[in-house]
Coordinates of C-alpha atoms in Angstrom, one line a residue:
M216 CA -51.3 15.4 -6.8
G217 CA -50.5 12.1 -8.5
I218 CA -48.1 13.9 -11.1
A219 CA -46.4 15.6 -8.8
Y220 CA -45.4 12.6 -6.6
L221 CA -44.4 10.6 -9.7
Q222 CA -42.2 13.9 -10.5
L223 CA -40.9 13.9 -7.1
A224 CA -40.2 10.5 -7.6
G225 CA -38.3 10.4 -10.5
Y226 CA -36.3 13.4 -9.7
K227 CA -35.1 11.1 -6.3
A228 CA -34.1 8.6 -8.7
Q229 CA -32.3 10.5 -11.2
A230 CA -30.6 12.3 -7.7
T231 CA -29.9 9.2 -6.7
E232 CA -28.2 7.4 -9.8
I233 CA -26.3 10.6 -9.8
L234 CA -25.0 10.5 -6.2
A235 CA -24.0 6.7 -6.8
T236 CA -22.0 7.5 -10.3
E237 CA -20.0 10.3 -8.5
I238 CA -19.0 7.7 -5.4
L239 CA -18.0 5.5 -7.8
A240 CA -16.0 7.7 -9.9
T241 CA -14.2 9.2 -6.7
A242 CA -13.8 5.4 -5.6
K243 CA -12.2 4.8 -8.8
L244 CA -9.2 7.6 -8.7
D245 CA -6.8 5.7 -5.9
G246 CA -7.2 1.7 -6.6
L247 CA -7.5 1.3 -2.9
Q248 CA -11.3 0.8 -2.6
V249 CA -11.9 -2.4 -4.9
N250 CA -15.4 -3.3 -2.7
L251 CA -16.7 -0.1 -2.7
V252 CA -16.2 0.2 -6.5
A253 CA -18.0 -3.3 -7.0
A254 CA -20.8 -2.4 -4.9
A255 CA -21.3 1.0 -6.5
T256 CA -21.5 -0.9 -10.3
R257 CA -23.5 -3.5 -8.9
A258 CA -26.3 -0.8 -8.0
L259 CA -25.8 1.1 -11.1
A260 CA -25.8 -2.0 -13.5
D261 CA -29.1 -2.7 -11.5
G262 CA -30.3 0.7 -12.3
T263 CA -33.4 -0.3 -10.2
V264 CA -34.2 2.6 -7.4
S265 CA -34.5 0.1 -4.3
A266 CA -31.3 -1.3 -5.4
L267 CA -29.2 2.5 -5.3
Y268 CA -31.3 3.1 -2.1
A269 CA -29.8 0.0 -0.5
F270 CA -26.3 1.2 -1.8
L271 CA -26.6 4.7 -0.5
L272 CA -28.1 3.5 2.8
R273 CA -26.2 0.1 3.9
G274 CA -24.3 -1.4 0.9
M275 CA -21.9 1.9 0.8
D276 CA -20.8 1.6 4.5
E277 CA -20.6 -2.1 4.1
A278 CA -17.7 -1.6 1.2
R279 CA -15.7 0.9 3.0
A280 CA -15.5 -1.1 6.0
E281 CA -14.4 -4.2 4.1
D282 CA -11.7 -1.8 1.9
R283 CA -10.6 -0.4 5.0
R284 CA -9.9 -4.2 6.7
L285 CA -8.1 -5.0 3.6
R286 CA -5.9 -2.3 3.8
A287 CA -5.0 -3.0 7.3
T288 CA -1.2 -3.3 7.3
V289 CA 2.0 -3.1 9.3
T290 CA 5.6 -1.4 8.8
L291 CA 8.5 -1.6 10.4
A292 CA 11.9 1.1 10.4
D293 CA 14.3 -0.1 12.6
D294 CA 12.2 0.1 16.3
R295 CA 9.7 2.5 14.8
I296 CA 6.4 0.3 14.3
G297 CA 3.3 1.3 12.4
V298 CA 0.1 -0.2 12.1
L299 CA -3.0 0.7 10.3
A300 CA -6.0 -0.9 11.7
A301 CA -9.3 -1.9 10.2
D302 CA -11.3 1.0 11.7
G303 CA -8.5 3.3 9.8
K304 CA -6.9 4.8 12.6
L305 CA -3.0 4.7 12.4
Y306 CA -0.8 3.6 15.6
A307 CA 2.8 3.7 16.0
R308 CA 5.4 3.6 18.9
D309 CA 8.9 4.0 19.1
S310 CA 10.8 0.9 21.6
T311 CA 14.0 -0.9 21.1
T312 CA 11.7 -3.9 22.7
L313 CA 8.7 -5.7 21.3
A314 CA 5.9 -5.6 24.0
N315 CA 2.5 -4.7 23.5
S316 CA 2.6 -1.6 24.7
G317 CA 3.3 2.4 24.2
W318 CA 1.5 2.8 21.4
T319 CA 0.0 6.3 20.0
T320 CA -3.0 6.8 18.2
Q321 CA -1.4 8.9 15.0
Y322 CA -4.5 9.8 13.1
S323 CA -7.9 8.7 12.2
N324 CA -9.6 8.1 8.6
V325 CA -5.9 6.9 7.3
K326 CA -6.1 5.2 3.8
T327 CA -2.6 4.4 3.8
F328 CA 0.8 5.5 5.4
A329 CA 4.6 5.4 5.3
I330 CA 6.8 5.9 8.0
S331 CA 10.8 6.2 8.5
T332 CA 13.0 6.3 11.7
T333 CA 12.3 10.3 11.7
R334 CA 9.2 11.0 9.4
V335 CA 5.1 9.8 9.5
G336 CA 3.1 10.1 6.8
I337 CA -0.3 9.6 5.9
V338 CA -3.3 9.7 3.0
T339 CA -6.4 10.7 4.3
D340 CA -9.6 9.2 3.3
D341 CA -10.1 12.5 1.2
G342 CA -6.8 12.4 -0.3
T343 CA -4.9 15.0 2.0
A344 CA -1.3 14.0 2.9
Y345 CA 0.8 14.8 5.8
V346 CA 3.6 14.2 7.3
K347 CA 5.0 14.6 11.2
E348 CA 9.1 15.2 11.9
G349 CA 11.1 13.9 14.7
G350 CA 8.8 12.2 17.7
L351 CA 5.7 10.8 17.6
S352 CA 3.7 13.6 19.1
T353 CA 5.0 16.5 16.8
T354 CA 2.6 18.5 14.9
W355 CA 1.3 17.3 11.4
V356 CA 2.1 19.5 8.2
K357 CA -0.2 19.4 5.2
L358 CA 1.5 18.6 2.1
Y359 CA -0.3 18.3 -0.8
S360 CA -4.1 17.4 -2.1
N361 CA -5.9 14.9 -4.1
V362 CA -3.0 12.3 -3.2
K363 CA -3.1 8.2 -3.2
Q364 CA 0.3 7.4 -1.9
I365 CA 2.6 8.7 0.3
V366 CA 6.4 7.7 0.2
L367 CA 9.0 8.3 2.7
A368 CA 13.0 8.2 2.8
G369 CA 15.4 9.6 4.5
T370 CA 14.9 13.6 3.8
R371 CA 13.0 12.7 0.6
V372 CA 9.2 12.6 0.5
G373 CA 7.6 11.7 -2.7
V374 CA 3.3 11.4 -3.6
L375 CA 1.4 10.0 -6.0
T376 CA -1.3 12.0 -7.2
N377 CA -5.1 10.2 -8.3
D378 CA -4.1 11.6 -12.2
G379 CA -0.9 9.8 -11.8
I380 CA 1.8 12.5 -11.4
A381 CA 4.8 11.7 -8.9
Y382 CA 6.2 14.3 -7.0
V383 CA 9.3 14.3 -4.8
K384 CA 10.8 16.9 -2.6
E385 CA 13.8 16.5 -0.5
G386 CA 15.3 18.5 2.6
A387 CA 12.5 20.6 4.9
L388 CA 9.2 19.7 4.7
N389 CA 8.2 23.4 3.4
T390 CA 10.7 22.9 0.5
A391 CA 9.7 23.0 -3.2
W392 CA 8.2 19.4 -5.1
T393 CA 9.6 17.9 -8.2
K394 CA 7.4 16.7 -10.7
E395 CA 9.5 13.8 -11.3
Y396 CA 6.7 11.8 -13.7
T397 CA 3.2 11.3 -14.9
G398 CA 1.5 8.4 -16.1
V399 CA 2.3 6.6 -12.6
A400 CA 0.9 3.6 -11.2
Q401 CA 3.3 3.3 -8.1
L402 CA 6.0 5.4 -6.7
A403 CA 9.4 4.1 -4.7
L404 CA 12.1 5.8 -2.7
S405 CA 15.3 4.6 -1.6
G406 CA 17.9 6.5 -0.6
T407 CA 19.0 8.7 -4.0
R408 CA 16.8 6.3 -5.9
I409 CA 13.7 7.2 -7.2
G410 CA 11.8 4.4 -9.2
V411 CA 8.4 4.5 -10.5
L412 CA 5.9 2.2 -12.2
T413 CA 3.7 3.3 -15.1
T414 CA 0.7 2.6 -15.9
A415 CA 1.6 0.8 -19.1
G416 CA 3.7 -1.6 -16.5
T417 CA 6.9 -0.4 -17.2
V418 CA 9.3 0.8 -14.6
L419 CA 12.0 3.5 -14.4
V420 CA 14.6 4.5 -12.2
K421 CA 17.0 7.3 -11.2
D422 CA 19.9 7.8 -9.0
G423 CA 20.8 10.9 -7.6
N424 CA 19.5 14.1 -7.7
L425 CA 15.7 14.9 -8.0
S426 CA 16.4 15.8 -11.5
A427 CA 18.8 12.9 -12.9
T428 CA 18.4 10.8 -15.9
W429 CA 15.8 8.1 -15.9
D430 CA 16.9 4.8 -16.4
E431 CA 14.2 2.1 -18.2
Q432 CA 14.5 -1.2 -16.0
T433 CA 14.0 -4.4 -18.3
A434 CA 11.9 -7.4 -16.6
S435 CA 10.6 -10.6 -18.7
S436 CA 7.2 -9.1 -18.8
K437 CA 4.6 -6.2 -17.7
I438 CA 5.1 -5.6 -14.1
K439 CA 2.5 -4.8 -11.3
A440 CA 4.4 -3.6 -8.6
L441 CA 8.0 -2.0 -7.5
T442 CA 10.0 -2.0 -4.3
L443 CA 13.3 -0.5 -3.9
D444 CA 15.7 -0.8 -1.4
G445 CA 19.7 0.0 -1.4
T446 CA 21.2 -0.9 -4.6
R447 CA 18.3 -3.7 -5.6
I448 CA 15.3 -3.1 -7.2
G449 CA 12.3 -5.7 -6.8
V450 CA 9.3 -6.4 -9.1
I451 CA 6.2 -8.5 -9.8
T452 CA 5.4 -9.2 -12.8
A453 CA 1.7 -9.6 -14.0
G454 CA 1.8 -13.3 -13.9
N455 CA 2.8 -13.0 -10.3
S456 CA 6.5 -13.7 -10.7
A457 CA 8.8 -12.1 -8.5
Y458 CA 12.3 -11.1 -9.9
I459 CA 15.4 -8.7 -8.3
S460 CA 18.2 -6.7 -9.8
E461 CA 21.2 -5.8 -7.8
G462 CA 23.8 -2.9 -8.5
A463 CA 23.5 0.0 -10.5
I464 CA 20.7 1.1 -12.3
T465 CA 21.8 0.3 -15.8
K466 CA 22.4 -3.3 -14.8
T467 CA 19.5 -5.7 -16.4
T468 CA 20.5 -8.9 -14.7
W469 CA 17.1 -10.0 -13.4
V470 CA 17.1 -13.3 -10.9
L471 CA 13.9 -14.9 -10.3
Q472 CA 13.2 -15.3 -6.9
K473 CA 9.8 -17.0 -6.5
Q474 CA 6.1 -17.5 -8.5
L475 CA 3.0 -17.1 -7.1
V476 CA 4.2 -13.9 -5.3
G477 CA 1.7 -11.4 -4.0
D478 CA 3.5 -9.3 -1.8
L479 CA 7.7 -8.7 -1.9
R480 CA 9.9 -6.5 0.6
L481 CA 13.5 -6.2 0.4
S482 CA 15.9 -4.9 3.6
G483 CA 19.5 -4.8 3.4
T484 CA 20.4 -8.4 2.1
R485 CA 17.0 -10.0 3.3
V486 CA 14.4 -10.7 0.6
G487 CA 10.9 -11.3 2.0
M488 CA 7.8 -12.3 0.3
I489 CA 3.7 -13.9 0.5
E490 CA 3.4 -16.7 -1.7
R491 CA -0.4 -16.8 -2.5
P492 CA -2.4 -20.0 -2.5
S493 CA -2.1 -21.8 -6.2
I494 CA -5.9 -23.3 -6.1
S495 CA -9.0 -21.7 -6.3
I496 CA -12.8 -21.6 -7.4
P497 CA -11.9 -21.1 -11.5
E498 CA -14.7 -18.4 -11.7
T499 CA -13.7 -16.4 -9.1
G500 CA -9.7 -16.8 -9.2
I501 CA -7.6 -16.0 -6.4
P502 CA -8.0 -12.6 -4.9
A503 CA -5.2 -10.2 -4.5
D504 CA -5.2 -10.1 -0.7
A505 CA -5.6 -13.7 -0.2
A506 CA -4.0 -14.8 2.9
G507 CA -0.6 -17.2 2.3
R508 CA 3.0 -18.5 3.5
P509 CA 5.1 -15.7 4.3
W510 CA 9.1 -16.4 3.0
V511 CA 12.2 -14.9 4.0
K512 CA 15.7 -15.6 3.0
D513 CA 19.1 -13.7 3.6
G514 CA 22.2 -13.2 1.5
T515 CA 22.9 -13.1 -2.3
L516 CA 20.0 -13.0 -4.9
A517 CA 20.9 -16.5 -5.7
A518 CA 20.7 -18.0 -2.4
T519 CA 18.0 -20.3 -2.5
T520 CA 17.3 -21.2 1.0
W521 CA 14.2 -19.6 1.9
T522 CA 12.4 -19.8 5.3
N523 CA 8.7 -20.1 5.8
V524 CA 8.3 -17.8 8.6
R525 CA 5.1 -18.8 9.4
P526 CA 4.1 -22.3 8.3
T527 CA 0.2 -21.4 9.3
S528 CA -0.1 -19.9 5.7
D529 CA -2.4 -17.4 7.5
A530 CA -0.6 -14.1 6.1
T531 CA -1.8 -10.9 4.4
R532 CA 0.8 -8.7 4.8
L533 CA 4.9 -8.5 5.7
S534 CA 7.1 -5.7 6.3
L535 CA 11.0 -5.8 6.8
A536 CA 13.6 -4.0 8.3
G537 CA 17.0 -4.3 9.5
D538 CA 16.5 -7.7 11.7
R539 CA 12.9 -7.1 12.2
I540 CA 10.2 -9.1 9.9
G541 CA 6.4 -8.1 10.9
V542 CA 3.2 -9.8 9.6
V543 CA -0.6 -9.3 9.7
T544 CA -2.7 -12.4 10.1
E545 CA -6.1 -13.0 8.7
S546 CA -7.2 -12.8 12.2
G547 CA -6.0 -9.4 12.6
T548 CA -3.1 -9.8 14.8
V549 CA 0.0 -8.1 14.0
Y550 CA 3.4 -10.1 15.0
V551 CA 6.8 -9.2 15.2
K552 CA 10.1 -10.8 15.7
D553 CA 13.6 -9.3 16.2
G554 CA 17.0 -11.2 15.2
T555 CA 17.7 -14.1 13.2
I556 CA 14.5 -15.6 10.8
S557 CA 13.9 -17.7 12.9
A558 CA 13.3 -15.8 16.2
A559 CA 10.1 -16.5 18.0
W560 CA 7.4 -14.0 16.8
V561 CA 5.7 -11.6 19.1
A562 CA 2.4 -10.4 18.8
V563 CA 2.8 -6.6 19.3
R564 CA -1.1 -5.7 18.5
T565 CA -4.7 -6.7 17.2
I566 CA -6.2 -4.8 14.4

């Protein structure tokens, strides 16, 4: 009886370790579950049954909740506003006013999303990409599986799979996909341009049809983030400096915008970014999602007049679209302003 009990306990311990290992491997795929990865890694490193049980029974759910909170964000597209809440629900509204009303629940268990003036795209927690077209109450269309990022631009839809393959389609939602690039860490679309940031930290951009030729962009160092808008290409380097190039994709003149940048956004002639804090505990460093000061400027890339649009330095996310600016604060409030950069903020939702 004692031997059988010990054998059963051993099987349970082994099964628990296997399950935790599988959860860790899945969480690593999309790069969006840093807390779940950390919690699983700690439990497996400890290796005791009690640590593994604690992770599976409590720690896993707590880490997932924190990851959802960190992914909470706002995205603007003309009069359309999309908000991903800390509980994984996506809300959206179409309105020329900024009153806190008219929201519709789009989907639950959303990992990330994209919006345009006529489309909404989501990636669910299980990695499935859906898009709806037209009004906010239209039917969802399933487009792809094993996805970690979705991007929209006009009639183009792009997805990035968990294994680093970027696909783009153009036209109706049921058109065929074109395989664009492999070894991709981030995908960006704007008009007829497609940009990829590779896992090696290089940026390539093409302009034209889906089979156009790629042009490798040159920046000062390894790149960790990419954004496109019109003829502007924006990057954040590994050293957290933001550079922008403007004009043809063969243009290699990069203009330094700011340093200590954690989030970079482009819209027309506006440039926005969140400047992260410069002081932290040496042993821990500054978290990538640390709140900071959102800055916006309007004009040429050489313009040096930046406006600190929220002096309280509590912004975690920033979005630009036309004359609108949106931020998410540490407290979970979404603010949007419309018009001049110095316009008043309106609280549109809490998340």
